[in-house]
Amino acid sequence: MIDIELKILDPRLGVSIPLPEPATPGSAGMDLRAALDEPVTLAPGQSLLVPTGLSIHIGDPGWCALIVPRSGLGHKQGLVMGNLVGVIDADYQGPLMISCWNRGQAPVGIAPGDRVAQLLLVPVGRARLRVVDQFQPSQRGEGGFGSTGVV
Ligand SMILES: O=c1ccn([C@H]2C[C@H](O)[C@@H](COP(=O)(O)OP(=O)(O)OP(=O)(O)O)O2)c(=O)[nH]1
């Protein structure tokens, strides 16, 4: 496993908000908690920028972080991300915010400390763009959008 240091600036560290950590040794993401002063309820369709209480600096431009929904919350309660996926740039040094969106039909409550999303560290590739006359032929070619069959 690749090891990277993530700097976290948090005055409430270990006091009111536990450090994010993988739920199990095999978890890809670290659950992020809502650093709210009081519970909130999101009406169907409502979105809210929820603070995590954390400020992070990845530093290494070879990495970024993604904030993505927790599958149980997203599937069962309809609580997902208003921006669908949050991209945290390596040079960002500010507060980590979660755009929570209730895409469901019923109100969803968020209490202080609730794990509302998860953070993934992802390696970043940089493309060197080169204009060419044609591509080397491949088996797929232009095939897409179900060209290999739908089931
Ligand atoms: O869910 C998110 C998404 C982004 N960010 C922070 C970290 C990220 O590095 C910064 C900028 O995000 P992004 O580049 O996606 O935002 P933008 O709307 O393109 O704004 P900017 O012009 O500041 O880049 O905001 C969050 O805290 N949570």
Short mmCIF file of C-alpha atoms and ligand atoms in Angstrom, two decimals:
data_model
loop_
_atom_site.label_atom_id
_atom_site.label_comp_id
_atom_site.label_asym_id
_atom_site.label_seq_id
_atom_site.Cartn_x
_atom_site.Cartn_y
_atom_site.Cartn_z
CA MET A 1 0.00 0.00 0.00
CA ILE A 2 1.25 3.51 -0.82
CA ASP A 3 1.91 5.61 2.25
CA ILE A 4 1.32 9.36 2.19
CA GLU A 5 1.24 11.93 4.96
CA LEU A 6 -1.88 14.07 5.12
CA LYS A 7 -1.49 17.24 7.17
CA ILE A 8 -4.61 18.02 9.19
CA LEU A 9 -5.16 21.30 10.98
CA ASP A 10 -7.96 21.03 13.48
CA PRO A 11 -8.29 22.92 16.75
CA ARG A 12 -10.93 20.43 17.94
CA LEU A 13 -8.76 17.44 17.09
CA GLY A 14 -9.54 14.52 19.33
CA VAL A 15 -11.85 16.70 21.43
CA SER A 16 -15.25 16.97 19.79
CA ILE A 17 -14.42 15.25 16.50
CA PRO A 18 -12.52 11.95 16.26
CA LEU A 19 -9.82 11.81 13.59
CA PRO A 20 -11.07 10.34 10.34
CA GLU A 21 -9.99 6.76 9.96
CA PRO A 22 -10.80 3.75 7.79
CA ALA A 23 -13.78 1.85 9.25
CA THR A 24 -11.99 -1.48 8.68
CA PRO A 25 -8.38 -2.37 7.75
CA GLY A 26 -9.52 -2.96 4.17
CA SER A 27 -11.58 0.23 3.78
CA ALA A 28 -10.44 2.40 0.86
CA GLY A 29 -11.80 5.61 2.38
CA MET A 30 -11.78 7.43 5.70
CA ASP A 31 -15.22 8.41 6.96
CA LEU A 32 -15.74 12.14 7.44
CA ARG A 33 -17.90 13.42 10.27
CA ALA A 34 -20.23 16.41 10.32
CA ALA A 35 -18.74 19.09 12.58
CA LEU A 36 -22.09 20.68 13.32
CA ASP A 37 -23.07 22.51 16.51
CA GLU A 38 -26.60 21.16 16.35
CA PRO A 39 -28.60 18.63 14.33
CA VAL A 40 -29.97 19.70 10.98
CA THR A 41 -32.65 18.22 8.76
CA LEU A 42 -32.37 18.35 5.00
CA ALA A 43 -35.69 18.51 3.21
CA PRO A 44 -36.05 16.49 0.01
CA GLY A 45 -33.96 18.22 -2.66
CA GLN A 46 -32.14 20.44 -0.15
CA SER A 47 -28.36 20.72 -0.06
CA LEU A 48 -26.13 22.12 2.66
CA LEU A 49 -22.40 22.77 2.96
CA VAL A 50 -21.39 20.78 6.04
CA PRO A 51 -18.05 21.47 7.74
CA THR A 52 -15.84 18.53 8.70
CA GLY A 53 -13.85 20.60 11.19
CA LEU A 54 -10.72 19.59 9.32
CA SER A 55 -8.35 21.62 7.20
CA ILE A 56 -6.05 19.52 5.07
CA HIS A 57 -2.96 20.02 2.94
CA ILE A 58 -1.94 17.14 0.71
CA GLY A 59 1.15 18.95 -0.58
CA ASP A 60 2.40 16.31 -3.02
CA PRO A 61 0.99 17.26 -6.49
CA GLY A 62 1.05 13.58 -7.42
CA TRP A 63 -2.00 13.09 -5.22
CA CYS A 64 -5.49 14.46 -4.74
CA ALA A 65 -8.35 13.49 -2.49
CA LEU A 66 -11.92 12.74 -3.45
CA ILE A 67 -14.95 13.18 -1.20
CA VAL A 68 -17.58 10.63 -2.19
CA PRO A 69 -20.84 9.44 -0.61
CA ARG A 70 -21.06 6.53 1.80
CA SER A 71 -22.95 3.90 -0.13
CA GLY A 72 -25.42 3.03 2.65
CA LEU A 73 -26.43 6.65 3.20
CA GLY A 74 -26.67 7.30 -0.51
CA HIS A 75 -28.65 4.20 -1.37
CA LYS A 76 -30.92 3.91 1.67
CA GLN A 77 -31.41 7.54 2.73
CA GLY A 78 -30.64 9.43 -0.44
CA LEU A 79 -27.90 11.50 1.18
CA VAL A 80 -25.23 12.11 -1.49
CA MET A 81 -23.00 14.97 -2.58
CA GLY A 82 -24.39 18.16 -4.12
CA ASN A 83 -21.29 18.28 -6.33
CA LEU A 84 -21.51 14.49 -6.91
CA VAL A 85 -17.77 14.16 -6.17
CA GLY A 86 -15.59 16.62 -4.25
CA VAL A 87 -12.07 17.06 -5.63
CA ILE A 88 -9.48 18.22 -3.11
CA ASP A 89 -6.44 19.70 -4.82
CA ALA A 90 -2.94 18.98 -3.54
CA ASP A 91 -2.29 22.69 -3.01
CA TYR A 92 -5.55 23.39 -1.14
CA GLN A 93 -4.99 24.40 2.46
CA GLY A 94 -8.47 25.31 3.60
CA PRO A 95 -11.38 23.78 5.44
CA LEU A 96 -12.68 20.48 4.15
CA MET A 97 -16.37 21.00 3.39
CA ILE A 98 -18.96 18.45 2.34
CA SER A 99 -21.77 19.42 0.04
CA CYS A 100 -24.56 17.21 1.41
CA TRP A 101 -27.57 16.78 -0.86
CA ASN A 102 -30.76 14.98 0.02
CA ARG A 103 -31.68 13.57 -3.37
CA GLY A 104 -34.41 11.40 -1.81
CA GLN A 105 -38.14 11.85 -1.18
CA ALA A 106 -38.01 12.04 2.64
CA PRO A 107 -36.26 14.41 5.08
CA VAL A 108 -32.78 13.29 6.21
CA GLY A 109 -31.37 14.29 9.59
CA ILE A 110 -27.66 14.94 10.20
CA ALA A 111 -26.46 15.03 13.80
CA PRO A 112 -23.12 16.42 15.00
CA GLY A 113 -20.47 13.72 14.54
CA ASP A 114 -22.42 11.72 11.97
CA ARG A 115 -20.27 10.11 9.28
CA VAL A 116 -21.71 11.74 6.18
CA ALA A 117 -19.14 11.01 3.45
CA GLN A 118 -15.74 9.45 2.91
CA LEU A 119 -12.35 10.70 1.76
CA LEU A 120 -10.21 8.79 -0.74
CA LEU A 121 -6.60 9.55 -1.64
CA VAL A 122 -6.01 9.11 -5.35
CA PRO A 123 -2.83 9.36 -7.44
CA VAL A 124 -2.91 12.07 -10.11
CA GLY A 125 -1.63 11.67 -13.67
CA ARG A 126 -0.44 14.62 -15.76
CA ALA A 127 -1.06 14.37 -19.49
CA ARG A 128 1.42 15.57 -22.13
CA LEU A 129 -0.86 16.60 -24.98
CA ARG A 130 0.36 15.71 -28.47
CA VAL A 131 -1.56 16.31 -31.69
CA VAL A 132 -1.47 13.27 -34.02
CA ASP A 133 -2.93 12.51 -37.48
CA GLN A 134 -4.41 9.19 -36.42
CA PHE A 135 -4.47 6.70 -33.56
CA GLN A 136 -2.85 3.31 -33.64
CA PRO A 137 -5.77 0.95 -34.46
CA SER A 138 -7.19 -0.87 -31.43
CA GLN A 139 -9.72 -3.69 -31.16
CA ARG A 140 -12.38 -1.34 -29.74
CA GLY A 141 -11.84 1.68 -31.96
CA GLU A 142 -14.77 4.09 -31.57
CA GLY A 143 -17.01 1.51 -29.92
CA GLY A 144 -18.67 2.77 -26.75
CA PHE A 145 -22.06 3.28 -25.09
CA GLY A 146 -23.02 -0.37 -25.14
CA SER A 147 -21.15 -1.40 -28.31
CA THR A 148 -20.08 -4.63 -26.60
CA GLY A 149 -23.70 -5.45 -25.64
CA VAL A 150 -25.83 -4.20 -22.79
CA VAL A 151 -26.08 -7.36 -20.67
O1 LIG B 1 -16.42 18.83 -1.94
C1 LIG B 1 -15.47 19.65 -1.91
C2 LIG B 1 -14.87 20.14 -3.08
C3 LIG B 1 -13.83 21.06 -2.96
N1 LIG B 1 -13.42 21.47 -1.72
C4 LIG B 1 -12.30 22.41 -1.61
C5 LIG B 1 -10.96 21.71 -1.88
C6 LIG B 1 -10.65 22.07 -3.30
O2 LIG B 1 -9.26 22.03 -3.57
C7 LIG B 1 -11.26 23.46 -3.40
C8 LIG B 1 -11.60 23.85 -4.80
O3 LIG B 1 -12.41 22.86 -5.36
P1 LIG B 1 -12.73 22.90 -6.92
O4 LIG B 1 -11.51 23.18 -7.71
O5 LIG B 1 -13.52 21.69 -7.26
O6 LIG B 1 -13.70 24.14 -6.93
P2 LIG B 1 -14.03 25.20 -8.03
O7 LIG B 1 -15.49 25.42 -7.94
O8 LIG B 1 -13.47 24.81 -9.35
O9 LIG B 1 -13.34 26.47 -7.42
P3 LIG B 1 -11.87 27.05 -7.56
O10 LIG B 1 -12.01 28.12 -8.56
O11 LIG B 1 -11.57 27.57 -6.19
O12 LIG B 1 -10.95 25.95 -7.96
O13 LIG B 1 -12.44 23.43 -2.59
C9 LIG B 1 -14.01 20.98 -0.58
O14 LIG B 1 -13.65 21.32 0.54
N2 LIG B 1 -15.03 20.09 -0.70
#
